[in-house]
Amino acid sequence: MPELVVTALLAPSRLSLKLLRAFMWSLVFSVALVAAAVYGCIAFTHVLCRPRRGCCGRRRSACPACLSDPSLGEHGFLNLQSSGLRLHYVSAGQGKGPLMLFLHGFPENWFSWRYQLREFQSRFHVVAVDLRGYGPSDAPRDVDCYTIDLLLVDIKDVILGLGYSKCVLVAHDWGALLAWHFSIYYPSLVERMVVVSGAPMSVYQDYSLHHISQFFRSHYMFLFQLPWLPEKLLSMSDFQILKTALTHHKTGIPRLTPNELEAFLYNFSQPGGLTGPLNYYRNLFRNFPLEPQELATPTLLLWGEKDTYLEQGLVEAISSRFVPGRLEAHILPGMGHWIPQSNPQEMHQYMWAFLQDLLD
């Protein structure tokens, strides 16, 4: 068939897709402006209630002691083959078993895996990485440096750079989103997955279009689509919005000590420390709409019954995309979004049972 005829036949579909994307982006930025107004009121309220903190975040000059806790492992840097970026990681248990690689979410870093690093280093080589843009890892400024494709290549380079051909991938929140996609595009590098509080983007997209309540739970994502303003709002009154997200008595991390809170705020308080992490969100809608994808990697999925940000219905939606027999899913009663830190013992019990046959 002549190329001109093919182009003519595809023209209506291409036009429809362009119109759909234009409508989507207009909707996203409209909601983003509303979210900015709401978060602006919240941020200025914090400033008025705590005027001594001012309108900017205080830069931390001293690294919190808990980030140097030797029981968590040794610190190192890995130069990635594909991008040339340098990523920071913490490693323990080398030579004691398979590689267990941890991927954190937002607003976190490698330290969010402190309980798991201690628990599994006796039988695994445990490695918690600071993803690009986080902590001491390199943080390119350009939004285009944080696409899903580039982030997946980072994970591949970490596994191979550590000298392994496969791993047990453990992920939470944003790390979970990356892990789902990584298992689809690099299945040979993932032996097992443990996913906590996170859905594949295609599942999240389809579910949210049919459940408007999930959009309301994810309102912050729309704010983060805007340039520079989210960084300003999150840092006002010495990062009070982030502090509230991490320490709120109902929705935050229970028993988080002031020193542990500083372990998360320390790097965000450095110049440009929020831009890299927020650039992840600024690429979320780049490939809309996404096609449904079949999931096949043996996976343990843990979900908090009281997760503030993600509805329970997403678990069933994820299950419907799986090859039968490959997913073990548990909704944990009374637990929220931060399971690796709020309920590590329960998480560890499920993980040991799920991974036992690898160690026999």
mmCIF file of C-alpha atoms in Angstrom:
data_model
loop_
_atom_site.group_PDB
_atom_site.id
_atom_site.type_symbol
_atom_site.label_atom_id
_atom_site.label_comp_id
_atom_site.label_asym_id
_atom_site.label_seq_id
_atom_site.Cartn_x
_atom_site.Cartn_y
_atom_site.Cartn_z
ATOM 1 C CA MET A 1 0.000 0.000 0.000
ATOM 2 C CA PRO A 2 1.476 3.394 -0.938
ATOM 3 C CA GLU A 3 2.834 5.407 1.966
ATOM 4 C CA LEU A 4 0.596 8.362 1.130
ATOM 5 C CA VAL A 5 -2.523 6.180 1.426
ATOM 6 C CA VAL A 6 -1.359 4.767 4.767
ATOM 7 C CA THR A 7 -0.710 8.284 6.061
ATOM 8 C CA ALA A 8 -4.194 9.381 4.964
ATOM 9 C CA LEU A 9 -5.840 6.387 6.647
ATOM 10 C CA LEU A 10 -3.989 6.990 9.922
ATOM 11 C CA ALA A 11 -4.605 10.741 9.945
ATOM 12 C CA PRO A 12 -7.988 10.594 11.800
ATOM 13 C CA SER A 13 -6.522 8.383 14.532
ATOM 14 C CA ARG A 14 -3.495 10.610 14.956
ATOM 15 C CA LEU A 15 -5.673 13.708 15.102
ATOM 16 C CA SER A 16 -7.919 12.096 17.700
ATOM 17 C CA LEU A 17 -4.905 11.188 19.815
ATOM 18 C CA LYS A 18 -3.523 14.728 19.593
ATOM 19 C CA LEU A 19 -6.884 16.179 20.596
ATOM 20 C CA LEU A 20 -7.136 13.730 23.506
ATOM 21 C CA ARG A 21 -3.677 14.693 24.741
ATOM 22 C CA ALA A 22 -4.414 18.401 24.346
ATOM 23 C CA PHE A 23 -7.598 17.974 26.370
ATOM 24 C CA MET A 24 -5.731 15.954 28.994
ATOM 25 C CA TRP A 25 -3.011 18.594 29.404
ATOM 26 C CA SER A 26 -5.531 21.419 29.634
ATOM 27 C CA LEU A 27 -7.343 19.465 32.345
ATOM 28 C CA VAL A 28 -4.097 18.670 34.194
ATOM 29 C CA PHE A 29 -2.955 22.297 34.288
ATOM 30 C CA SER A 30 -6.413 23.536 35.260
ATOM 31 C CA VAL A 31 -6.422 21.186 38.234
ATOM 32 C CA ALA A 32 -2.789 22.135 38.934
ATOM 33 C CA LEU A 33 -3.760 25.786 39.297
ATOM 34 C CA VAL A 34 -6.538 24.885 41.724
ATOM 35 C CA ALA A 35 -4.121 22.710 43.703
ATOM 36 C CA ALA A 36 -1.596 25.551 43.739
ATOM 37 C CA ALA A 37 -4.193 27.892 45.227
ATOM 38 C CA VAL A 38 -5.063 25.351 47.940
ATOM 39 C CA TYR A 39 -1.465 24.537 48.803
ATOM 40 C CA GLY A 40 -0.587 28.230 48.671
ATOM 41 C CA CYS A 41 -3.167 28.906 51.373
ATOM 42 C CA ILE A 42 -1.807 26.021 53.444
ATOM 43 C CA ALA A 43 1.795 27.207 53.075
ATOM 44 C CA PHE A 44 1.019 30.826 53.974
ATOM 45 C CA THR A 45 -1.036 29.661 56.951
ATOM 46 C CA HIS A 46 2.023 27.794 58.210
ATOM 47 C CA VAL A 47 4.093 30.963 57.776
ATOM 48 C CA LEU A 48 1.568 33.065 59.671
ATOM 49 C CA CYS A 49 1.363 30.516 62.491
ATOM 50 C CA ARG A 50 5.164 30.199 62.731
ATOM 51 C CA PRO A 51 6.504 33.593 61.603
ATOM 52 C CA ARG A 52 10.002 32.976 62.987
ATOM 53 C CA ARG A 53 10.566 30.241 60.423
ATOM 54 C CA GLY A 54 10.048 32.673 57.558
ATOM 55 C CA CYS A 55 9.054 31.976 53.972
ATOM 56 C CA CYS A 56 12.018 29.785 53.047
ATOM 57 C CA GLY A 57 13.369 26.466 54.151
ATOM 58 C CA ARG A 58 16.398 26.457 56.428
ATOM 59 C CA ARG A 59 19.407 24.825 54.821
ATOM 60 C CA ARG A 60 20.823 22.034 57.004
ATOM 61 C CA SER A 61 24.601 22.195 57.326
ATOM 62 C CA ALA A 62 25.151 19.063 59.423
ATOM 63 C CA CYS A 63 24.207 15.591 58.237
ATOM 64 C CA PRO A 64 22.018 13.746 60.808
ATOM 65 C CA ALA A 65 23.920 11.074 62.705
ATOM 66 C CA CYS A 66 21.430 8.328 61.822
ATOM 67 C CA LEU A 67 22.475 8.551 58.161
ATOM 68 C CA SER A 68 25.909 7.264 59.221
ATOM 69 C CA ASP A 69 24.669 4.379 61.376
ATOM 70 C CA PRO A 70 27.164 1.535 60.693
ATOM 71 C CA SER A 71 24.556 -1.159 61.409
ATOM 72 C CA LEU A 72 22.754 -0.177 58.198
ATOM 73 C CA GLY A 73 25.726 -0.878 55.936
ATOM 74 C CA GLU A 74 28.533 0.800 54.057
ATOM 75 C CA HIS A 75 28.105 3.852 51.840
ATOM 76 C CA GLY A 76 29.315 3.845 48.262
ATOM 77 C CA PHE A 77 28.864 5.408 44.849
ATOM 78 C CA LEU A 78 28.239 3.671 41.540
ATOM 79 C CA ASN A 79 29.016 5.203 38.153
ATOM 80 C CA LEU A 80 26.232 4.233 35.760
ATOM 81 C CA GLN A 81 27.365 2.890 32.416
ATOM 82 C CA SER A 82 24.568 4.344 30.278
ATOM 83 C CA SER A 83 24.215 7.877 31.645
ATOM 84 C CA GLY A 84 27.538 8.470 33.391
ATOM 85 C CA LEU A 85 25.630 9.629 36.479
ATOM 86 C CA ARG A 86 26.889 8.723 39.932
ATOM 87 C CA LEU A 87 24.365 7.197 42.348
ATOM 88 C CA HIS A 88 24.788 6.839 46.096
ATOM 89 C CA TYR A 89 23.877 3.574 47.802
ATOM 90 C CA VAL A 90 24.146 1.778 51.136
ATOM 91 C CA SER A 91 25.141 -1.884 51.067
ATOM 92 C CA ALA A 92 25.361 -4.724 53.610
ATOM 93 C CA GLY A 93 25.633 -8.509 53.595
ATOM 94 C CA GLN A 94 27.731 -8.786 50.464
ATOM 95 C CA GLY A 95 28.504 -12.420 49.662
ATOM 96 C CA LYS A 96 25.710 -13.792 51.866
ATOM 97 C CA GLY A 97 23.107 -14.450 49.186
ATOM 98 C CA PRO A 98 21.154 -12.979 46.263
ATOM 99 C CA LEU A 99 20.989 -9.249 45.605
ATOM 100 C CA MET A 100 18.030 -7.506 47.232
ATOM 101 C CA LEU A 101 17.686 -4.018 45.738
ATOM 102 C CA PHE A 102 15.495 -1.372 47.416
ATOM 103 C CA LEU A 103 13.822 1.516 45.567
ATOM 104 C CA HIS A 104 12.403 4.351 47.681
ATOM 105 C CA GLY A 105 9.534 6.760 47.096
ATOM 106 C CA PHE A 106 8.842 10.467 47.733
ATOM 107 C CA PRO A 107 9.583 12.300 50.000
ATOM 108 C CA GLU A 108 12.090 9.659 51.100
ATOM 109 C CA ASN A 109 15.570 8.334 50.341
ATOM 110 C CA TRP A 110 17.637 5.199 51.030
ATOM 111 C CA PHE A 111 17.093 5.663 54.783
ATOM 112 C CA SER A 112 13.428 4.671 54.448
ATOM 113 C CA TRP A 113 14.714 1.061 54.155
ATOM 114 C CA ARG A 114 16.651 1.098 57.465
ATOM 115 C CA TYR A 115 14.562 -1.679 59.031
ATOM 116 C CA GLN A 116 14.824 -3.929 55.972
ATOM 117 C CA LEU A 117 18.587 -3.366 55.630
ATOM 118 C CA ARG A 118 19.083 -4.685 59.161
ATOM 119 C CA GLU A 119 16.603 -7.543 58.761
ATOM 120 C CA PHE A 120 17.739 -9.124 55.501
ATOM 121 C CA GLN A 121 21.507 -8.564 55.454
ATOM 122 C CA SER A 122 22.049 -11.965 57.095
ATOM 123 C CA ARG A 123 20.799 -13.847 54.009
ATOM 124 C CA PHE A 124 20.939 -11.318 51.154
ATOM 125 C CA HIS A 125 23.252 -8.700 49.751
ATOM 126 C CA VAL A 126 20.998 -5.747 50.552
ATOM 127 C CA VAL A 127 21.446 -2.482 48.666
ATOM 128 C CA ALA A 128 19.349 0.665 49.157
ATOM 129 C CA VAL A 129 19.984 3.226 46.444
ATOM 130 C CA ASP A 130 19.326 6.957 46.310
ATOM 131 C CA LEU A 131 17.600 7.331 42.942
ATOM 132 C CA ARG A 132 18.814 10.084 40.607
ATOM 133 C CA GLY A 133 17.870 13.494 41.973
ATOM 134 C CA TYR A 134 17.883 12.299 45.586
ATOM 135 C CA GLY A 135 20.443 12.690 48.346
ATOM 136 C CA PRO A 136 24.109 12.633 47.316
ATOM 137 C CA SER A 137 23.234 11.015 43.963
ATOM 138 C CA ASP A 138 23.687 13.163 40.867
ATOM 139 C CA ALA A 139 20.692 15.396 40.170
ATOM 140 C CA PRO A 140 20.385 16.758 36.624
ATOM 141 C CA ARG A 141 18.253 19.904 36.464
ATOM 142 C CA ASP A 142 16.459 19.202 33.183
ATOM 143 C CA VAL A 143 12.941 17.730 33.449
ATOM 144 C CA ASP A 144 13.708 15.465 30.477
ATOM 145 C CA CYS A 145 16.360 13.694 32.561
ATOM 146 C CA TYR A 146 13.650 12.078 34.684
ATOM 147 C CA THR A 147 11.585 10.121 32.170
ATOM 148 C CA ILE A 148 10.509 6.596 33.073
ATOM 149 C CA ASP A 149 12.748 5.139 30.369
ATOM 150 C CA LEU A 150 15.877 6.795 31.776
ATOM 151 C CA LEU A 151 15.028 5.824 35.343
ATOM 152 C CA LEU A 152 14.581 2.181 34.296
ATOM 153 C CA VAL A 153 17.996 2.194 32.631
ATOM 154 C CA ASP A 154 19.443 3.495 35.918
ATOM 155 C CA ILE A 155 18.045 0.444 37.739
ATOM 156 C CA LYS A 156 19.457 -1.890 35.084
ATOM 157 C CA ASP A 157 22.872 -0.252 35.377
ATOM 158 C CA VAL A 158 22.804 -0.542 39.175
ATOM 159 C CA ILE A 159 22.094 -4.294 39.060
ATOM 160 C CA LEU A 160 24.761 -4.975 36.448
ATOM 161 C CA GLY A 161 27.207 -2.504 37.999
ATOM 162 C CA LEU A 162 26.988 -4.357 41.316
ATOM 163 C CA GLY A 163 28.005 -7.536 39.491
ATOM 164 C CA TYR A 164 24.650 -9.343 39.343
ATOM 165 C CA SER A 165 22.479 -10.676 36.529
ATOM 166 C CA LYS A 166 19.212 -10.573 38.516
ATOM 167 C CA CYS A 167 17.819 -9.392 41.838
ATOM 168 C CA VAL A 168 14.956 -9.406 44.282
ATOM 169 C CA LEU A 169 13.445 -5.967 43.731
ATOM 170 C CA VAL A 170 11.759 -4.350 46.758
ATOM 171 C CA ALA A 171 9.980 -1.055 46.139
ATOM 172 C CA HIS A 172 7.618 1.464 47.708
ATOM 173 C CA ASP A 173 5.594 4.407 46.359
ATOM 174 C CA TRP A 174 7.476 5.961 43.379
ATOM 175 C CA GLY A 175 9.965 3.136 43.569
ATOM 176 C CA ALA A 176 7.038 0.735 43.162
ATOM 177 C CA LEU A 177 5.914 2.458 39.972
ATOM 178 C CA LEU A 178 9.441 2.058 38.590
ATOM 179 C CA ALA A 179 9.644 -1.563 39.734
ATOM 180 C CA TRP A 180 6.426 -2.517 37.911
ATOM 181 C CA HIS A 181 7.714 -1.045 34.666
ATOM 182 C CA PHE A 182 11.157 -2.529 35.173
ATOM 183 C CA SER A 183 9.677 -6.027 35.536
ATOM 184 C CA ILE A 184 7.909 -5.564 32.187
ATOM 185 C CA TYR A 185 10.832 -4.232 30.167
ATOM 186 C CA TYR A 186 13.701 -6.064 31.904
ATOM 187 C CA PRO A 187 12.080 -9.316 33.144
ATOM 188 C CA SER A 188 15.310 -11.328 33.034
ATOM 189 C CA LEU A 189 16.863 -9.034 35.667
ATOM 190 C CA VAL A 190 14.090 -9.547 38.247
ATOM 191 C CA GLU A 191 13.772 -12.870 40.032
ATOM 192 C CA ARG A 192 11.096 -11.753 42.500
ATOM 193 C CA MET A 193 9.400 -8.475 43.423
ATOM 194 C CA VAL A 194 8.064 -7.128 46.680
ATOM 195 C CA VAL A 195 5.897 -4.089 45.997
ATOM 196 C CA VAL A 196 4.444 -1.888 48.740
ATOM 197 C CA SER A 197 1.819 0.801 48.153
ATOM 198 C CA GLY A 198 2.264 1.426 44.458
ATOM 199 C CA ALA A 199 0.525 0.572 41.175
ATOM 200 C CA PRO A 200 1.720 0.332 37.567
ATOM 201 C CA MET A 201 1.034 3.634 35.819
ATOM 202 C CA SER A 202 -1.255 2.032 33.233
ATOM 203 C CA VAL A 203 -3.363 0.458 36.005
ATOM 204 C CA TYR A 204 -3.429 3.716 37.968
ATOM 205 C CA GLN A 205 -4.451 5.640 34.842
ATOM 206 C CA ASP A 206 -7.320 3.289 33.972
ATOM 207 C CA TYR A 207 -8.530 3.025 37.575
ATOM 208 C CA SER A 208 -8.477 6.777 38.136
ATOM 209 C CA LEU A 209 -10.513 7.440 34.985
ATOM 210 C CA HIS A 210 -13.257 5.240 36.463
ATOM 211 C CA HIS A 211 -12.871 6.307 40.116
ATOM 212 C CA ILE A 212 -12.753 10.088 40.479
ATOM 213 C CA SER A 213 -12.111 9.691 44.225
ATOM 214 C CA GLN A 214 -8.574 8.457 43.415
ATOM 215 C CA PHE A 215 -7.883 11.745 41.629
ATOM 216 C CA PHE A 216 -8.745 13.590 44.832
ATOM 217 C CA ARG A 217 -6.338 11.383 46.782
ATOM 218 C CA SER A 218 -3.622 12.264 44.254
ATOM 219 C CA HIS A 219 -4.235 16.013 44.147
ATOM 220 C CA TYR A 220 -0.596 16.800 45.012
ATOM 221 C CA MET A 221 0.515 15.214 41.710
ATOM 222 C CA PHE A 222 -1.200 17.992 39.807
ATOM 223 C CA LEU A 223 0.487 20.711 41.846
ATOM 224 C CA PHE A 224 3.837 19.126 41.029
ATOM 225 C CA GLN A 225 3.258 19.607 37.275
ATOM 226 C CA LEU A 226 3.969 23.329 37.642
ATOM 227 C CA PRO A 227 7.507 24.777 37.407
ATOM 228 C CA TRP A 228 9.343 26.206 40.490
ATOM 229 C CA LEU A 229 6.160 26.959 42.511
ATOM 230 C CA PRO A 230 5.906 23.505 44.162
ATOM 231 C CA GLU A 231 9.513 23.773 45.361
ATOM 232 C CA LYS A 232 8.695 27.148 46.911
ATOM 233 C CA LEU A 233 5.489 26.011 48.610
ATOM 234 C CA LEU A 234 7.011 22.812 50.004
ATOM 235 C CA SER A 235 9.955 24.702 51.505
ATOM 236 C CA MET A 236 7.955 27.486 53.169
ATOM 237 C CA SER A 237 7.936 27.632 56.967
ATOM 238 C CA ASP A 238 10.987 25.331 56.999
ATOM 239 C CA PHE A 239 9.392 22.535 54.935
ATOM 240 C CA GLN A 240 6.276 22.325 57.082
ATOM 241 C CA ILE A 241 4.162 20.665 54.357
ATOM 242 C CA LEU A 242 6.721 17.863 54.074
ATOM 243 C CA LYS A 243 6.999 17.627 57.843
ATOM 244 C CA THR A 244 3.240 17.241 58.118
ATOM 245 C CA ALA A 245 3.155 14.565 55.400
ATOM 246 C CA LEU A 246 5.780 12.530 57.232
ATOM 247 C CA THR A 247 4.696 13.043 60.859
ATOM 248 C CA HIS A 248 0.904 13.542 60.876
ATOM 249 C CA HIS A 249 -0.601 11.425 63.660
ATOM 250 C CA LYS A 250 -3.093 9.742 61.300
ATOM 251 C CA THR A 251 -1.445 9.752 57.877
ATOM 252 C CA GLY A 252 2.279 10.039 58.606
ATOM 253 C CA ILE A 253 4.966 7.612 59.806
ATOM 254 C CA PRO A 254 4.314 6.548 63.410
ATOM 255 C CA ARG A 255 7.106 6.989 65.948
ATOM 256 C CA LEU A 256 9.310 8.939 63.538
ATOM 257 C CA THR A 257 11.932 10.620 65.714
ATOM 258 C CA PRO A 258 13.132 14.210 65.116
ATOM 259 C CA ASN A 259 16.514 12.855 64.013
ATOM 260 C CA GLU A 260 14.885 10.484 61.522
ATOM 261 C CA LEU A 261 12.746 13.316 60.169
ATOM 262 C CA GLU A 262 15.906 15.341 59.613
ATOM 263 C CA ALA A 263 17.353 12.377 57.677
ATOM 264 C CA PHE A 264 14.703 13.041 55.025
ATOM 265 C CA LEU A 265 14.766 16.839 55.170
ATOM 266 C CA TYR A 266 18.546 17.202 55.103
ATOM 267 C CA ASN A 267 19.012 16.689 51.358
ATOM 268 C CA PHE A 268 15.759 18.428 50.409
ATOM 269 C CA SER A 269 17.064 21.522 52.222
ATOM 270 C CA GLN A 270 20.153 21.766 50.012
ATOM 271 C CA PRO A 271 20.030 24.137 46.993
ATOM 272 C CA GLY A 272 17.893 22.515 44.298
ATOM 273 C CA GLY A 273 17.224 19.527 46.557
ATOM 274 C CA LEU A 274 13.517 19.333 45.707
ATOM 275 C CA THR A 275 13.719 19.880 41.950
ATOM 276 C CA GLY A 276 14.983 16.417 40.966
ATOM 277 C CA PRO A 277 12.354 14.505 42.980
ATOM 278 C CA LEU A 278 9.536 16.741 41.691
ATOM 279 C CA ASN A 279 10.733 16.249 38.104
ATOM 280 C CA TYR A 280 9.634 12.611 38.435
ATOM 281 C CA TYR A 281 6.052 13.851 38.711
ATOM 282 C CA ARG A 282 6.494 16.320 35.852
ATOM 283 C CA ASN A 283 6.990 13.356 33.517
ATOM 284 C CA LEU A 284 4.012 11.323 34.744
ATOM 285 C CA PHE A 285 1.589 12.328 31.995
ATOM 286 C CA ARG A 286 4.129 12.383 29.176
ATOM 287 C CA ASN A 287 2.968 9.092 27.601
ATOM 288 C CA PHE A 288 -0.786 9.387 28.181
ATOM 289 C CA PRO A 289 -2.748 7.281 27.270
ATOM 290 C CA LEU A 290 -0.915 4.086 28.234
ATOM 291 C CA GLU A 291 -1.760 0.651 26.885
ATOM 292 C CA PRO A 292 -2.663 -2.153 29.360
ATOM 293 C CA GLN A 293 0.272 -4.480 30.024
ATOM 294 C CA GLU A 294 0.370 -8.050 31.313
ATOM 295 C CA LEU A 295 2.326 -8.619 34.523
ATOM 296 C CA ALA A 296 4.164 -11.906 35.026
ATOM 297 C CA THR A 297 7.050 -11.504 37.528
ATOM 298 C CA PRO A 298 6.336 -13.430 40.778
ATOM 299 C CA THR A 299 5.324 -10.615 43.103
ATOM 300 C CA LEU A 300 4.351 -10.036 46.717
ATOM 301 C CA LEU A 301 2.061 -6.992 46.937
ATOM 302 C CA LEU A 302 1.451 -5.338 50.315
ATOM 303 C CA TRP A 303 -1.166 -2.610 50.681
ATOM 304 C CA GLY A 304 -2.321 -0.611 53.684
ATOM 305 C CA GLU A 305 -6.034 -0.705 54.413
ATOM 306 C CA LYS A 306 -5.874 2.954 55.505
ATOM 307 C CA ASP A 307 -3.563 4.241 52.775
ATOM 308 C CA THR A 308 -4.286 7.957 52.440
ATOM 309 C CA TYR A 309 -3.018 8.252 48.890
ATOM 310 C CA LEU A 310 -4.066 5.036 47.139
ATOM 311 C CA GLU A 311 -7.425 3.240 47.216
ATOM 312 C CA GLN A 312 -7.786 -0.455 47.992
ATOM 313 C CA GLY A 313 -9.541 -0.982 44.666
ATOM 314 C CA LEU A 314 -6.181 -0.644 42.936
ATOM 315 C CA VAL A 315 -5.170 -4.044 44.352
ATOM 316 C CA GLU A 316 -7.952 -5.811 42.466
ATOM 317 C CA ALA A 317 -7.136 -3.772 39.360
ATOM 318 C CA ILE A 318 -3.492 -4.882 39.577
ATOM 319 C CA SER A 319 -4.537 -8.514 40.097
ATOM 320 C CA SER A 320 -6.614 -8.445 36.914
ATOM 321 C CA ARG A 321 -3.464 -7.715 34.873
ATOM 322 C CA PHE A 322 -1.440 -10.620 36.286
ATOM 323 C CA VAL A 323 -0.658 -14.022 34.852
ATOM 324 C CA PRO A 324 -2.583 -16.415 37.163
ATOM 325 C CA GLY A 325 -0.567 -17.702 40.105
ATOM 326 C CA ARG A 326 2.163 -15.052 39.921
ATOM 327 C CA LEU A 327 0.746 -12.508 42.407
ATOM 328 C CA GLU A 328 0.404 -12.816 46.182
ATOM 329 C CA ALA A 329 -1.499 -9.758 47.437
ATOM 330 C CA HIS A 330 -2.333 -8.746 51.009
ATOM 331 C CA ILE A 331 -4.321 -5.772 52.276
ATOM 332 C CA LEU A 332 -2.979 -5.129 55.779
ATOM 333 C CA PRO A 333 -5.639 -4.061 58.312
ATOM 334 C CA GLY A 334 -5.158 -0.748 60.057
ATOM 335 C CA MET A 335 -1.969 0.123 58.167
ATOM 336 C CA GLY A 336 -1.333 3.228 56.088
ATOM 337 C CA HIS A 337 0.950 4.214 53.234
ATOM 338 C CA TRP A 338 4.362 3.928 54.943
ATOM 339 C CA ILE A 339 4.423 0.181 55.701
ATOM 340 C CA PRO A 340 8.231 -0.350 55.417
ATOM 341 C CA GLN A 341 8.705 2.173 58.232
ATOM 342 C CA SER A 342 5.439 1.975 60.177
ATOM 343 C CA ASN A 343 5.007 -1.816 60.276
ATOM 344 C CA PRO A 344 8.352 -3.412 59.417
ATOM 345 C CA GLN A 345 7.835 -6.595 61.451
ATOM 346 C CA GLU A 346 4.639 -7.519 59.630
ATOM 347 C CA MET A 347 6.255 -6.716 56.288
ATOM 348 C CA HIS A 348 9.267 -8.878 57.117
ATOM 349 C CA GLN A 349 7.091 -11.878 57.991
ATOM 350 C CA TYR A 350 5.398 -11.768 54.591
ATOM 351 C CA MET A 351 8.737 -11.276 52.832
ATOM 352 C CA TRP A 352 10.530 -14.192 54.529
ATOM 353 C CA ALA A 353 7.647 -16.534 53.673
ATOM 354 C CA PHE A 354 7.555 -15.306 50.063
ATOM 355 C CA LEU A 355 11.325 -15.621 49.561
ATOM 356 C CA GLN A 356 11.985 -18.786 51.548
ATOM 357 C CA ASP A 357 12.321 -21.104 48.544
ATOM 358 C CA LEU A 358 15.131 -18.903 47.151
ATOM 359 C CA LEU A 359 17.157 -19.601 50.276
ATOM 360 C CA ASP A 360 16.493 -23.358 50.642
#
